[in-house]
Amino acid sequence: MAHHEPGKGLAVVTGASTGIGYELAKCAAGDGYDLIIAADEERINQAAANLKEFGTSVDAVEADLSTLEGVDRLTERITASGRSVDLLMANAGRGIGEAFLDRNFNEARKVVDTNITGTIYLIHQIGNQMRSRGAGRILLTGSIAGFMPGSYQAVYNGTKAFINSFSFALREELKDSGVTVSCLMPGATETEFFKRAGLVDTAIGQAEKDDAGEVARIGYDAMMDGEGDVVSGWKNKLQAAVANVTPASVLAHQHAKVAKPGSGTK
């Protein structure tokens, strides 16, 4: 391999094969960071090939980040690089539609293991290295879904409530450490999420969505500025504000209308 001058730092992005994760990786590469990107699909290698256009080094890891073994594979690759992580963007996530009891439990568990278990395991490992160094930036992709009970997306919204909450708590714990923690809370974004979650035939799946590139840029900038949280898009800001003063039972009923299977207008 040709000798590559190291970039200004190392950025790690999970869930980077498509969507917000890929766009976050583009932000970092465009800023001169070398990348280690991961996802649980072969397409991560194509993403890496595309990202090399920015002129920094890009290493792709195909691993199932819902498992501790998959996360270990990623951290082993980071260790092998001999570099410390400057930016960690924990973006891997998966959704699931339909009524909870109608879905296979293993599918529900995979959502929890991807969105929560794998995410906090990775952050525990990299976060400890950052804290001992006294430097580093962490961005978690939460969601405005975390503000509202998600009827017909019950498990997904619950995992995002966890991530939103966890990121604020971790930020407070690390406030004097030199390590910043930010939480990007997008609304519905134009990615493959809805197709993968089986939500294409719902009103929420068919509604106009935000651009993944814009959402990523907002999150990336917030992380680089050390901001605690950022909700992208004014409609989502409004929705988040309304959610904070609305009873949970009402929010759950409203969500049912847009996420119920068949609620879309074919």
C-alpha positions as a printed Julia matrix, in Angstrom:
266×3 Matrix{Float64}:
   0.0     0.0    0.0
   1.27    3.48  -0.77
   2.52    5.38   2.26
  -0.23    7.6    3.51
   0.46   10.71   5.54
  -1.87   10.49   8.53
  -4.74   12.96   8.49
  -5.37   15.38  11.31
  -6.99   12.7   13.42
  -8.93    9.47  13.41
 -12.73    9.31  13.18
 -14.73    6.13  13.78
 -18.26    5.93  12.38
 -20.69    3.03  12.84
 -23.65    2.35  10.59
 -21.67    4.12   7.89
 -22.62    2.17   4.77
 -25.61    4.4    3.93
 -27.75    7.23   5.25
 -26.77    9.52   8.13
 -23.72    7.42   9.06
 -22.28    7.62   5.56
 -22.9    11.37   5.49
 -21.22   11.78   8.91
 -18.19    9.91   7.53
 -18.16   12.29   4.56
 -18.13   15.29   6.93
 -15.12   13.89   8.8
 -13.2    12.9    5.65
 -13.89   16.31   4.13
 -12.41   17.8    7.3
  -9.2    15.79   6.84
  -9.82   12.94   9.27
  -8.74    9.38   8.54
 -11.64    6.96   8.93
 -12.47    3.57  10.33
 -16.05    2.84   9.32
 -18.23   -0.11  10.26
 -21.55   -1.68   9.37
 -23.14   -5.11   9.33
 -23.32   -5.35   5.56
 -20.96   -5.82   2.64
 -21.86   -2.38   1.28
 -19.51   -0.85   3.85
 -16.67   -1.7    1.46
 -18.25    0.3   -1.36
 -18.79    3.2    1.05
 -15.09    3.07   1.94
 -14.1     3.14  -1.74
 -16.28    6.23  -2.28
 -14.94    8.0    0.82
 -11.33    7.57  -0.31
 -12.0    10.34  -2.85
 -11.46   12.83  -0.01
  -7.81   11.8    0.14
  -7.66   10.49   3.7
  -7.23    6.82   4.64
 -10.41    4.76   5.01
 -10.58    1.34   6.65
 -13.86   -0.61   6.47
 -14.94   -3.2    9.04
 -17.88   -5.46   8.26
 -19.17   -6.57  11.65
 -22.48   -7.24  13.4
 -22.49   -4.4   15.92
 -25.45   -5.9   17.77
 -23.0    -8.44  19.24
 -20.09   -7.92  21.62
 -17.94  -10.0   19.25
 -18.77   -7.65  16.37
 -17.89   -4.6   18.43
 -14.67   -6.32  19.53
 -13.78   -6.82  15.86
 -14.13   -3.08  15.33
 -12.12   -2.13  18.44
  -9.4    -4.63  17.48
  -9.1    -2.89  14.1
  -8.84    0.46  15.88
  -6.12   -0.9   18.19
  -4.26   -2.37  15.21
  -4.16    1.08  13.61
  -2.0     2.28  16.5
  -4.05    5.48  16.56
  -6.23    7.0   19.22
  -9.8     7.89  18.3
 -10.49   11.62  18.08
 -14.1    11.4   16.92
 -16.49    8.55  17.7
 -19.83    8.72  15.89
 -22.01    5.93  17.28
 -24.69    5.89  14.62
 -25.46    2.19  14.03
 -29.18    1.65  14.49
 -32.04   -0.4   13.23
 -35.8    -0.04  13.36
 -38.77   -2.33  13.42
 -42.36   -1.58  12.51
 -45.72   -3.28  13.19
 -47.28   -4.19  16.52
 -44.77   -5.55  19.04
 -46.62   -8.81  19.66
 -46.94   -9.46  15.93
 -43.18   -9.46  15.34
 -40.69  -12.23  15.92
 -38.98  -11.62  19.27
 -35.52  -12.15  17.8
 -36.13   -9.19  15.46
 -37.1    -7.03  18.43
 -34.07   -8.16  20.37
 -31.78   -7.34  17.43
 -33.04   -3.75  17.54
 -32.27   -3.5   21.26
 -28.87   -5.14  20.86
 -27.89   -2.9   17.94
 -29.26    0.4   19.22
 -28.38   -0.04  22.9
 -26.08   -2.94  23.83
 -23.57   -2.65  20.99
 -23.62    1.15  21.17
 -22.87    1.46  24.88
 -20.28   -1.34  24.72
 -18.38    0.52  22.0
 -18.65    3.81  23.89
 -17.46    2.13  27.1
 -14.28    0.95  25.37
 -13.46    4.03  23.29
 -14.73    6.43  25.95
 -12.31    5.02  28.51
  -9.42    5.56  26.11
 -10.57    9.13  25.44
 -10.95    9.9   29.14
  -7.49    8.59  29.98
  -6.11   10.83  27.22
  -8.25   13.78  28.28
  -9.49   14.38  24.73
 -12.1    13.17  22.31
 -15.56   13.82  20.92
 -18.5    11.41  20.93
 -21.67   11.81  18.88
 -24.6     9.49  19.43
 -27.43    9.36  16.93
 -30.53    9.5   19.08
 -33.88   10.53  17.62
 -36.85   12.71  18.31
 -38.57    9.3   18.36
 -37.09    9.05  21.85
 -39.4    11.81  23.08
 -42.58    9.93  22.29
 -43.9     6.43  22.85
 -43.92    4.82  19.41
 -47.0     2.76  18.92
 -46.19    0.28  16.11
 -42.53    1.18  16.63
 -42.55    0.5   20.36
 -39.12   -1.1   20.64
 -37.36    1.36  18.35
 -38.69    4.47  20.09
 -37.87    2.93  23.45
 -34.25    2.37  22.4
 -33.97    5.97  21.24
 -35.39    7.22  24.56
 -32.55    5.24  26.15
 -29.91    6.75  23.86
 -31.17   10.31  24.33
 -31.18    9.86  28.11
 -27.85    8.03  28.23
 -26.05   10.68  26.19
 -27.12   13.52  28.51
 -26.01   11.55  31.57
 -22.67   10.56  30.05
 -22.05   14.14  28.99
 -22.52   15.29  32.59
 -20.2    12.56  33.91
 -17.48   13.62  31.47
 -17.95   17.38  31.71
 -14.5    18.12  33.19
 -12.63   15.34  31.39
 -11.84   16.95  28.04
 -14.26   14.51  26.37
 -17.48   15.91  24.93
 -20.68   13.97  24.29
 -23.3    15.19  21.81
 -26.62   13.7   20.77
 -28.06   14.2   17.29
 -31.83   13.83  17.34
 -33.15   13.71  13.8
 -36.74   13.32  12.78
 -37.75   11.21   9.79
 -34.81   11.28   7.39
 -34.52   10.12   3.78
 -32.55    6.9    4.32
 -33.14    3.16   3.96
 -34.37    2.99   7.56
 -38.06    2.85   6.69
 -37.64    0.15   4.07
 -35.53   -1.97   6.39
 -37.97   -1.52   9.27
 -40.95   -2.57   7.13
 -42.58    0.86   7.41
 -42.96    1.69   3.72
 -46.76    1.29   3.75
 -47.25    3.67   6.69
 -48.02    7.38   6.73
 -44.7     8.07   8.45
 -42.93    6.0    5.79
 -44.5     8.02   2.97
 -44.21   11.49   4.48
 -41.65   13.99   3.21
 -38.37   13.54   5.03
 -35.24   15.49   5.82
 -32.07   15.16   3.74
 -29.52   12.81   5.34
 -26.62   15.05   4.32
 -28.11   18.11   6.02
 -28.98   16.13   9.14
 -25.43   14.74   9.37
 -23.88   18.17   8.89
 -25.95   19.59  11.75
 -24.9    16.71  14.02
 -21.25   16.86  13.0
 -21.05   20.6   13.61
 -22.71   20.21  17.02
 -20.15   17.56  17.97
 -17.23   19.71  16.81
 -18.62   22.65  18.8
 -19.1    20.41  21.85
 -22.85   21.06  22.0
 -24.87   18.64  24.09
 -27.8    18.03  21.81
 -29.21   19.13  18.52
 -32.58   18.45  16.95
 -32.3    18.82  13.19
 -35.1    20.5   11.24
 -37.6    23.08  12.51
 -40.6    20.75  12.25
 -38.78   18.3   14.46
 -37.84   21.03  16.95
 -41.52   21.89  17.17
 -42.48   18.24  17.56
 -39.88   17.77  20.29
 -41.1    20.83  22.17
 -44.71   19.68  21.94
 -43.7    16.18  23.08
 -42.16   17.61  26.24
 -45.49   19.0   27.43
 -47.86   16.32  26.12
 -48.95   13.29  28.19
 -47.32   10.05  27.06
 -50.67    8.33  26.47
 -51.7    11.05  24.02
 -48.36   10.84  22.18
 -48.71    7.05  21.91
 -52.17    7.44  20.37
 -50.96   10.07  17.9
 -48.02    7.89  16.86
 -50.33    4.95  16.21
 -52.09    6.98  13.5
 -48.93    7.46  11.45
 -47.08    4.19  12.06
 -49.86    1.63  11.99
 -49.39   -0.86   9.12
 -51.41    0.3    6.13
 -51.84    3.86   7.44
 -50.12    5.23   4.34
 -52.04    6.14   1.2
 -50.68    3.69  -1.35
